[in-house]
Tab-separated table of C-alpha atoms in Angstrom:
chain	number	residue	atom	x	y	z
A	52	MET	CA	0.306	-0.175	-0.013
A	53	ALA	CA	1.345	3.586	-0.792
A	54	GLU	CA	0.855	6.679	1.347
A	55	LEU	CA	1.584	9.940	0.245
A	56	TRP	CA	3.161	12.570	2.600
A	57	PRO	CA	3.255	16.360	1.937
A	58	LEU	CA	6.972	17.472	1.871
A	59	PRO	CA	7.621	20.290	4.301
A	60	ALA	CA	9.095	23.371	2.053
A	61	PRO	CA	12.639	23.006	3.406
A	62	MET	CA	12.547	19.324	2.164
A	63	ALA	CA	11.139	20.051	-0.778
A	64	ASP	CA	13.689	22.503	-1.835
A	65	ARG	CA	16.319	19.775	-1.149
A	66	MET	CA	14.647	17.338	-3.387
A	67	ARG	CA	14.569	19.997	-6.494
A	68	ARG	CA	18.205	21.071	-5.722
A	69	PHE	CA	19.119	17.249	-5.741
A	70	ALA	CA	17.048	16.582	-8.880
A	71	ASP	CA	18.788	19.563	-10.795
A	72	SER	CA	22.101	18.730	-9.550
A	73	GLY	CA	22.687	15.183	-11.163
A	74	GLU	CA	24.465	14.402	-7.974
A	75	VAL	CA	24.643	10.545	-6.516
A	76	PRO	CA	22.746	9.810	-3.470
A	77	ALA	CA	24.795	10.209	-0.521
A	78	VAL	CA	25.677	6.529	1.061
A	79	PRO	CA	23.368	5.802	4.044
A	80	ARG	CA	24.731	5.155	7.364
A	81	VAL	CA	23.635	2.212	9.647
A	82	ALA	CA	21.516	3.837	12.364
A	83	ALA	CA	19.332	1.918	15.174
A	84	THR	CA	16.241	3.357	16.690
A	85	VAL	CA	14.445	1.579	19.792
A	86	VAL	CA	10.743	1.704	20.827
A	87	LEU	CA	10.647	1.271	24.474
A	88	ILE	CA	7.201	0.199	25.515
A	89	ARG	CA	5.551	-0.544	28.774
A	90	GLU	CA	2.302	-1.567	30.354
A	91	PRO	CA	-0.463	0.095	30.271
A	92	PHE	CA	0.431	0.174	26.786
A	93	GLN	CA	2.771	3.491	26.272
A	94	VAL	CA	5.707	4.262	23.962
A	95	TYR	CA	8.796	6.341	25.139
A	96	LEU	CA	9.639	9.647	22.613
A	97	MET	CA	11.997	12.208	23.056
A	98	ARG	CA	11.918	15.607	21.399
A	99	ARG	CA	15.221	16.459	19.765
A	100	SER	CA	17.125	19.595	20.453
A	101	SER	CA	16.324	22.614	18.399
A	102	ALA	CA	20.115	22.896	17.572
A	103	LEU	CA	19.987	19.869	15.765
A	104	VAL	CA	19.147	18.239	12.655
A	105	PHE	CA	15.439	17.487	12.809
A	106	GLY	CA	15.064	19.899	15.999
A	107	GLY	CA	11.670	20.012	17.661
A	108	VAL	CA	11.003	16.654	16.232
A	109	TRP	CA	9.480	14.026	18.468
A	110	ALA	CA	11.426	10.490	18.035
A	111	PHE	CA	12.352	7.212	19.644
A	112	PRO	CA	15.688	7.002	21.229
A	113	GLY	CA	18.404	5.937	18.653
A	114	GLY	CA	21.378	7.124	16.540
A	115	SER	CA	24.002	6.190	14.228
A	116	ALA	CA	26.260	2.937	14.851
A	117	ASP	CA	29.851	3.527	15.798
A	118	PRO	CA	32.467	1.763	13.385
A	119	GLY	CA	32.166	-2.052	13.629
A	120	GLU	CA	28.658	-1.990	15.653
A	121	THR	CA	26.031	-4.005	14.211
A	122	PRO	CA	22.542	-2.558	14.675
A	123	PRO	CA	21.483	-4.463	17.771
A	124	GLU	CA	24.851	-3.001	19.343
A	125	ALA	CA	23.856	0.513	18.232
A	126	ALA	CA	20.536	0.404	19.773
A	127	VAL	CA	21.638	-1.009	22.983
A	128	ARG	CA	24.364	1.808	23.072
A	129	GLU	CA	22.282	4.781	22.007
A	130	VAL	CA	19.190	3.833	24.487
A	131	ALA	CA	21.705	3.982	27.361
A	132	GLU	CA	23.342	7.081	26.409
A	133	GLU	CA	19.995	8.850	25.727
A	134	SER	CA	17.976	7.487	28.334
A	135	GLY	CA	19.890	5.568	30.769
A	136	VAL	CA	18.220	2.295	30.409
A	137	LEU	CA	20.316	-0.902	30.077
A	138	LEU	CA	18.982	-3.332	27.666
A	139	ASP	CA	19.790	-6.883	27.019
A	140	PRO	CA	20.018	-7.253	23.167
A	141	ALA	CA	17.936	-10.211	23.629
A	142	ALA	CA	15.262	-8.388	24.475
A	143	LEU	CA	15.248	-6.288	21.180
A	144	THR	CA	12.428	-7.449	18.736
A	145	PRO	CA	13.173	-6.319	14.832
A	146	TRP	CA	10.181	-4.019	13.966
A	147	ALA	CA	11.008	-2.341	10.756
A	148	ARG	CA	14.237	-0.808	8.539
A	149	TRP	CA	13.826	2.555	6.813
A	150	ILE	CA	16.214	4.453	4.771
A	151	THR	CA	16.286	8.201	4.200
A	152	PRO	CA	15.251	9.183	0.867
A	153	GLU	CA	17.950	9.744	-1.981
A	154	PHE	CA	17.623	13.572	-2.183
A	155	GLU	CA	18.581	13.865	1.327
A	156	PRO	CA	22.220	14.886	2.029
A	157	ARG	CA	22.809	13.077	5.257
A	158	ARG	CA	20.947	9.608	4.677
A	159	PHE	CA	20.616	6.684	7.166
A	160	ASP	CA	19.740	3.097	6.994
A	161	THR	CA	18.060	2.831	10.493
A	162	TYR	CA	17.176	-0.536	12.165
A	163	PHE	CA	13.874	-0.110	14.515
A	164	TYR	CA	13.491	-2.684	17.251
A	165	LEU	CA	10.673	-3.089	20.137
A	166	ALA	CA	11.950	-3.322	23.864
A	167	PRO	CA	9.804	-3.771	26.660
A	168	LEU	CA	11.263	-1.433	29.583
A	169	PRO	CA	13.364	-3.505	32.109
A	170	PRO	CA	11.782	-3.958	35.336
A	171	GLY	CA	12.676	-1.051	37.747
A	172	ALA	CA	14.076	1.221	34.833
A	173	ASP	CA	13.285	4.920	34.595
A	174	PRO	CA	14.319	6.610	31.342
A	175	ARG	CA	15.312	10.084	31.115
A	176	ALA	CA	16.820	12.611	28.812
A	177	LEU	CA	20.693	12.205	29.521
A	178	THR	CA	22.481	14.135	26.594
A	179	THR	CA	22.000	17.322	25.136
A	180	GLU	CA	20.432	16.120	21.856
A	181	SER	CA	16.798	16.149	23.228
A	182	ASP	CA	15.218	18.814	25.660
A	183	ASP	CA	12.060	16.707	26.373
A	184	ALA	CA	10.623	13.309	26.601
A	185	ALA	CA	7.348	11.518	27.389
A	186	TRP	CA	5.417	8.090	27.913
A	187	MET	CA	2.310	8.029	26.104
A	188	THR	CA	-0.280	5.935	24.177
A	189	PRO	CA	0.455	5.633	20.446
A	190	GLU	CA	-2.884	7.178	19.808
A	191	ALA	CA	-1.765	10.516	22.070
A	192	ALA	CA	1.306	10.816	20.319
A	193	LEU	CA	-0.551	10.815	16.848
A	194	ASN	CA	-3.190	13.127	18.068
A	195	ARG	CA	-0.808	15.681	19.033
A	196	GLN	CA	0.488	15.482	15.566
A	197	ALA	CA	-2.727	15.543	13.934
A	198	THR	CA	-3.272	19.159	16.267
A	199	GLY	CA	0.146	20.450	15.353
A	200	GLU	CA	1.282	20.389	18.675
A	201	TRP	CA	4.168	17.582	17.839
A	202	THR	CA	6.075	17.058	14.825
A	203	LEU	CA	6.506	13.571	13.768
A	204	LEU	CA	8.552	12.146	10.621
A	205	PRO	CA	7.043	9.530	8.683
A	206	PRO	CA	9.211	6.505	10.097
A	207	THR	CA	8.090	7.728	13.507
A	208	ALA	CA	4.310	8.463	12.596
A	209	VAL	CA	3.842	5.115	10.633
A	210	THR	CA	5.433	2.851	13.536
A	211	LEU	CA	3.262	4.863	15.987
A	212	ARG	CA	-0.080	3.982	13.917
A	213	GLN	CA	1.017	0.379	13.556
A	214	LEU	CA	1.493	0.042	17.380
A	215	ALA	CA	-1.517	1.653	17.971
A	216	ALA	CA	-3.220	-1.109	15.646
A	217	ALA	CA	-1.685	-3.657	17.932
A	218	GLY	CA	-3.148	-2.252	20.790
A	219	THR	CA	-1.089	-3.843	23.563
A	220	LEU	CA	2.553	-4.745	24.573
A	221	THR	CA	1.947	-8.269	23.769
A	222	GLY	CA	-0.045	-7.397	20.469
A	223	ALA	CA	2.920	-5.465	19.490
A	224	LEU	CA	5.255	-8.107	20.256
A	225	THR	CA	3.320	-10.790	18.362
A	226	ALA	CA	2.786	-8.431	15.409
A	227	ALA	CA	6.619	-7.933	15.354
A	228	THR	CA	6.732	-11.995	14.384
A	229	THR	CA	4.792	-11.194	11.199
A	230	ARG	CA	6.438	-8.401	9.833
A	231	ASP	CA	9.414	-8.326	7.149
A	232	PRO	CA	11.874	-5.913	8.996
A	233	ALA	CA	15.061	-6.920	6.560
A	234	THR	CA	13.266	-5.253	3.610
A	235	PRO	CA	13.890	-1.402	4.201
A	236	VAL	CA	11.091	1.197	3.492
A	237	ILE	CA	12.571	3.849	0.918
A	238	PRO	CA	10.304	6.752	0.786
A	239	ARG	CA	10.484	8.393	-2.609
A	240	ALA	CA	9.866	12.091	-3.773
A	241	VAL	CA	6.669	12.208	-6.692
A	242	ASP	CA	5.305	15.431	-7.335
A	243	GLY	CA	5.987	17.283	-4.052
A	244	HIS	CA	5.031	14.438	-1.927
A	245	LEU	CA	6.969	11.725	-0.176
A	246	THR	CA	5.550	8.262	-1.620
A	247	ILE	CA	5.582	5.207	1.143
A	248	GLU	CA	5.265	1.961	0.539
A	249	ILE	CA	4.169	0.184	3.571
Protein backbone atom coordinates (compact mmCIF):
# COMPACT_ATOMS: atom_id res chain seq x y z
CA MET A 1 0.00 0.00 0.00
CA ALA A 2 1.38 3.43 -0.97
CA GLU A 3 0.95 6.50 1.22
CA LEU A 4 1.59 10.10 0.22
CA TRP A 5 3.13 12.55 2.69
CA PRO A 6 3.36 16.27 1.90
CA LEU A 7 6.94 17.51 1.86
CA PRO A 8 7.77 20.40 4.20
CA ALA A 9 9.22 23.36 2.28
CA PRO A 10 12.87 22.73 3.28
CA MET A 11 12.65 19.09 2.15
CA ALA A 12 10.95 20.08 -1.09
CA ASP A 13 13.77 22.57 -1.74
CA ARG A 14 16.40 19.88 -1.12
CA MET A 15 14.53 17.51 -3.44
CA ARG A 16 14.52 20.10 -6.26
CA ARG A 17 18.19 21.00 -5.79
CA PHE A 18 19.16 17.32 -5.80
CA ALA A 19 17.13 16.61 -8.95
CA ASP A 20 18.73 19.58 -10.73
CA SER A 21 22.26 18.76 -9.60
CA GLY A 22 22.55 15.25 -11.04
CA GLU A 23 24.46 14.26 -7.91
CA VAL A 24 24.82 10.68 -6.76
CA PRO A 25 22.81 9.92 -3.58
CA ALA A 26 24.78 9.89 -0.34
CA VAL A 27 25.57 6.46 1.07
CA PRO A 28 23.30 5.82 4.08
CA ARG A 29 24.92 5.36 7.49
CA VAL A 30 23.73 2.42 9.58
CA ALA A 31 21.61 3.52 12.53
CA ALA A 32 19.28 1.98 15.09
CA THR A 33 16.15 3.15 16.89
CA VAL A 34 14.41 1.53 19.86
CA VAL A 35 10.73 1.83 20.70
CA LEU A 36 10.66 1.36 24.46
CA ILE A 37 7.25 0.01 25.45
CA ARG A 38 5.54 -0.59 28.78
CA GLU A 39 2.18 -1.54 30.26
CA PRO A 40 -0.34 0.02 30.35
CA PHE A 41 0.60 0.23 26.69
CA GLN A 42 2.74 3.32 26.16
CA VAL A 43 5.82 4.24 24.15
CA TYR A 44 8.73 6.49 25.09
CA LEU A 45 9.46 9.48 22.85
CA MET A 46 12.09 12.22 23.01
CA ARG A 47 12.07 15.68 21.43
CA ARG A 48 15.25 16.51 19.54
CA SER A 49 17.00 19.70 20.63
CA SER A 50 16.36 22.68 18.39
CA ALA A 51 20.07 23.08 17.53
CA LEU A 52 20.20 19.65 15.85
CA VAL A 53 19.09 18.33 12.48
CA PHE A 54 15.32 17.74 12.77
CA GLY A 55 15.28 19.92 15.89
CA GLY A 56 11.91 19.96 17.64
CA VAL A 57 10.90 16.63 16.13
CA TRP A 58 9.68 13.86 18.45
CA ALA A 59 11.32 10.48 17.92
CA PHE A 60 12.30 7.25 19.62
CA PRO A 61 15.76 6.94 21.20
CA GLY A 62 18.46 6.00 18.72
CA GLY A 63 21.28 7.13 16.49
CA SER A 64 24.11 6.16 14.18
CA ALA A 65 26.14 3.01 14.66
CA ASP A 66 29.78 3.42 15.61
CA PRO A 67 32.38 1.78 13.33
CA GLY A 68 32.20 -1.99 13.70
CA GLU A 69 28.88 -1.97 15.58
CA THR A 70 25.96 -4.12 14.51
CA PRO A 71 22.51 -2.50 14.53
CA PRO A 72 21.51 -4.29 17.78
CA GLU A 73 24.75 -3.14 19.45
CA ALA A 74 24.09 0.43 18.31
CA ALA A 75 20.51 0.20 19.58
CA VAL A 76 21.57 -0.90 23.07
CA ARG A 77 24.34 1.73 23.29
CA GLU A 78 22.15 4.59 22.04
CA VAL A 79 19.34 3.81 24.48
CA ALA A 80 21.81 3.69 27.37
CA GLU A 81 23.42 6.99 26.34
CA GLU A 82 20.18 8.84 25.71
CA SER A 83 17.92 7.50 28.45
CA GLY A 84 20.05 5.57 30.94
CA VAL A 85 18.09 2.37 30.27
CA LEU A 86 20.30 -0.72 30.04
CA LEU A 87 18.85 -3.23 27.60
CA ASP A 88 19.71 -6.86 27.07
CA PRO A 89 20.27 -7.26 23.30
CA ALA A 90 18.13 -10.40 23.52
CA ALA A 91 15.18 -8.14 24.49
CA LEU A 92 15.26 -6.36 21.11
CA THR A 93 12.53 -7.41 18.71
CA PRO A 94 13.08 -6.32 15.08
CA TRP A 95 10.20 -4.19 13.79
CA ALA A 96 11.17 -2.28 10.62
CA ARG A 97 13.95 -0.80 8.56
CA TRP A 98 13.78 2.67 6.98
CA ILE A 99 16.25 4.32 4.60
CA THR A 100 16.31 8.11 4.19
CA PRO A 101 15.16 9.41 0.77
CA GLU A 102 17.87 9.75 -1.87
CA PHE A 103 17.64 13.56 -2.09
CA GLU A 104 18.71 14.07 1.55
CA PRO A 105 22.41 14.96 2.01
CA ARG A 106 22.55 12.96 5.26
CA ARG A 107 21.04 9.53 4.88
CA PHE A 108 20.50 6.72 7.37
CA ASP A 109 19.71 3.02 7.07
CA THR A 110 17.82 2.72 10.33
CA TYR A 111 16.80 -0.51 12.02
CA PHE A 112 13.78 -0.19 14.31
CA TYR A 113 13.40 -2.45 17.34
CA LEU A 114 10.78 -2.91 20.05
CA ALA A 115 11.98 -3.43 23.62
CA PRO A 116 9.87 -3.80 26.78
CA LEU A 117 11.07 -1.46 29.52
CA PRO A 118 13.18 -3.55 31.96
CA PRO A 119 11.73 -3.86 35.49
CA GLY A 120 12.80 -0.94 37.68
CA ALA A 121 14.18 1.11 34.78
CA ASP A 122 13.31 4.81 34.71
CA PRO A 123 14.31 6.48 31.43
CA ARG A 124 15.19 10.14 31.36
CA ALA A 125 16.83 12.45 28.83
CA LEU A 126 20.55 12.39 29.60
CA THR A 127 22.17 14.23 26.70
CA THR A 128 22.00 17.58 24.95
CA GLU A 129 20.45 15.81 21.95
CA SER A 130 16.95 16.05 23.45
CA ASP A 131 15.15 18.65 25.51
CA ASP A 132 11.97 16.81 26.50
CA ALA A 133 10.65 13.27 26.80
CA ALA A 134 7.32 11.61 27.47
CA TRP A 135 5.55 8.28 27.87
CA MET A 136 2.22 8.09 26.09
CA THR A 137 -0.04 5.86 24.10
CA PRO A 138 0.63 5.68 20.36
CA GLU A 139 -2.82 7.21 19.78
CA ALA A 140 -2.05 10.19 22.03
CA ALA A 141 1.21 10.89 20.20
CA LEU A 142 -0.57 10.75 16.85
CA ASN A 143 -3.26 13.08 18.15
CA ARG A 144 -0.58 15.61 19.13
CA GLN A 145 0.75 15.43 15.60
CA ALA A 146 -2.74 15.87 14.15
CA THR A 147 -3.33 19.04 16.20
CA GLY A 148 0.07 20.47 15.26
CA GLU A 149 1.39 20.30 18.81
CA TRP A 150 4.06 17.73 17.84
CA THR A 151 6.13 17.18 14.71
CA LEU A 152 6.74 13.55 13.74
CA LEU A 153 8.71 12.29 10.76
CA PRO A 154 7.07 9.56 8.63
CA PRO A 155 8.99 6.60 10.15
CA THR A 156 7.90 7.59 13.66
CA ALA A 157 4.30 8.36 12.70
CA VAL A 158 3.89 5.15 10.70
CA THR A 159 5.39 3.08 13.53
CA LEU A 160 3.05 4.72 16.05
CA ARG A 161 0.05 3.98 13.84
CA GLN A 162 1.10 0.34 13.47
CA LEU A 163 1.59 0.01 17.22
CA ALA A 164 -1.79 1.63 17.87
CA ALA A 165 -3.34 -1.07 15.69
CA ALA A 166 -1.56 -3.74 17.76
CA GLY A 167 -3.29 -2.34 20.86
CA THR A 168 -1.15 -3.82 23.64
CA LEU A 169 2.45 -4.59 24.46
CA THR A 170 1.81 -8.30 23.86
CA GLY A 171 -0.04 -7.48 20.67
CA ALA A 172 2.90 -5.42 19.41
CA LEU A 173 5.42 -8.19 20.11
CA THR A 174 3.13 -10.70 18.43
CA ALA A 175 2.67 -8.42 15.41
CA ALA A 176 6.46 -8.14 15.09
CA THR A 177 6.69 -11.86 14.34
CA THR A 178 4.59 -11.37 11.19
CA ARG A 179 6.65 -8.47 9.79
CA ASP A 180 9.59 -8.38 7.37
CA PRO A 181 12.04 -6.00 9.07
CA ALA A 182 14.90 -6.88 6.70
CA THR A 183 13.27 -5.28 3.64
CA PRO A 184 13.70 -1.50 3.90
CA VAL A 185 11.05 1.15 3.47
CA ILE A 186 12.56 3.84 1.20
CA PRO A 187 10.38 6.95 0.80
CA ARG A 188 10.59 8.43 -2.70
CA ALA A 189 9.79 11.93 -3.88
CA VAL A 190 6.91 12.18 -6.35
CA ASP A 191 5.27 15.48 -7.34
CA GLY A 192 6.14 17.27 -4.12
CA HIS A 193 5.16 14.38 -1.87
CA LEU A 194 6.94 11.46 -0.26
CA THR A 195 5.58 8.18 -1.53
CA ILE A 196 5.94 5.45 1.07
CA GLU A 197 5.28 1.80 0.31
CA ILE A 198 4.14 0.14 3.55
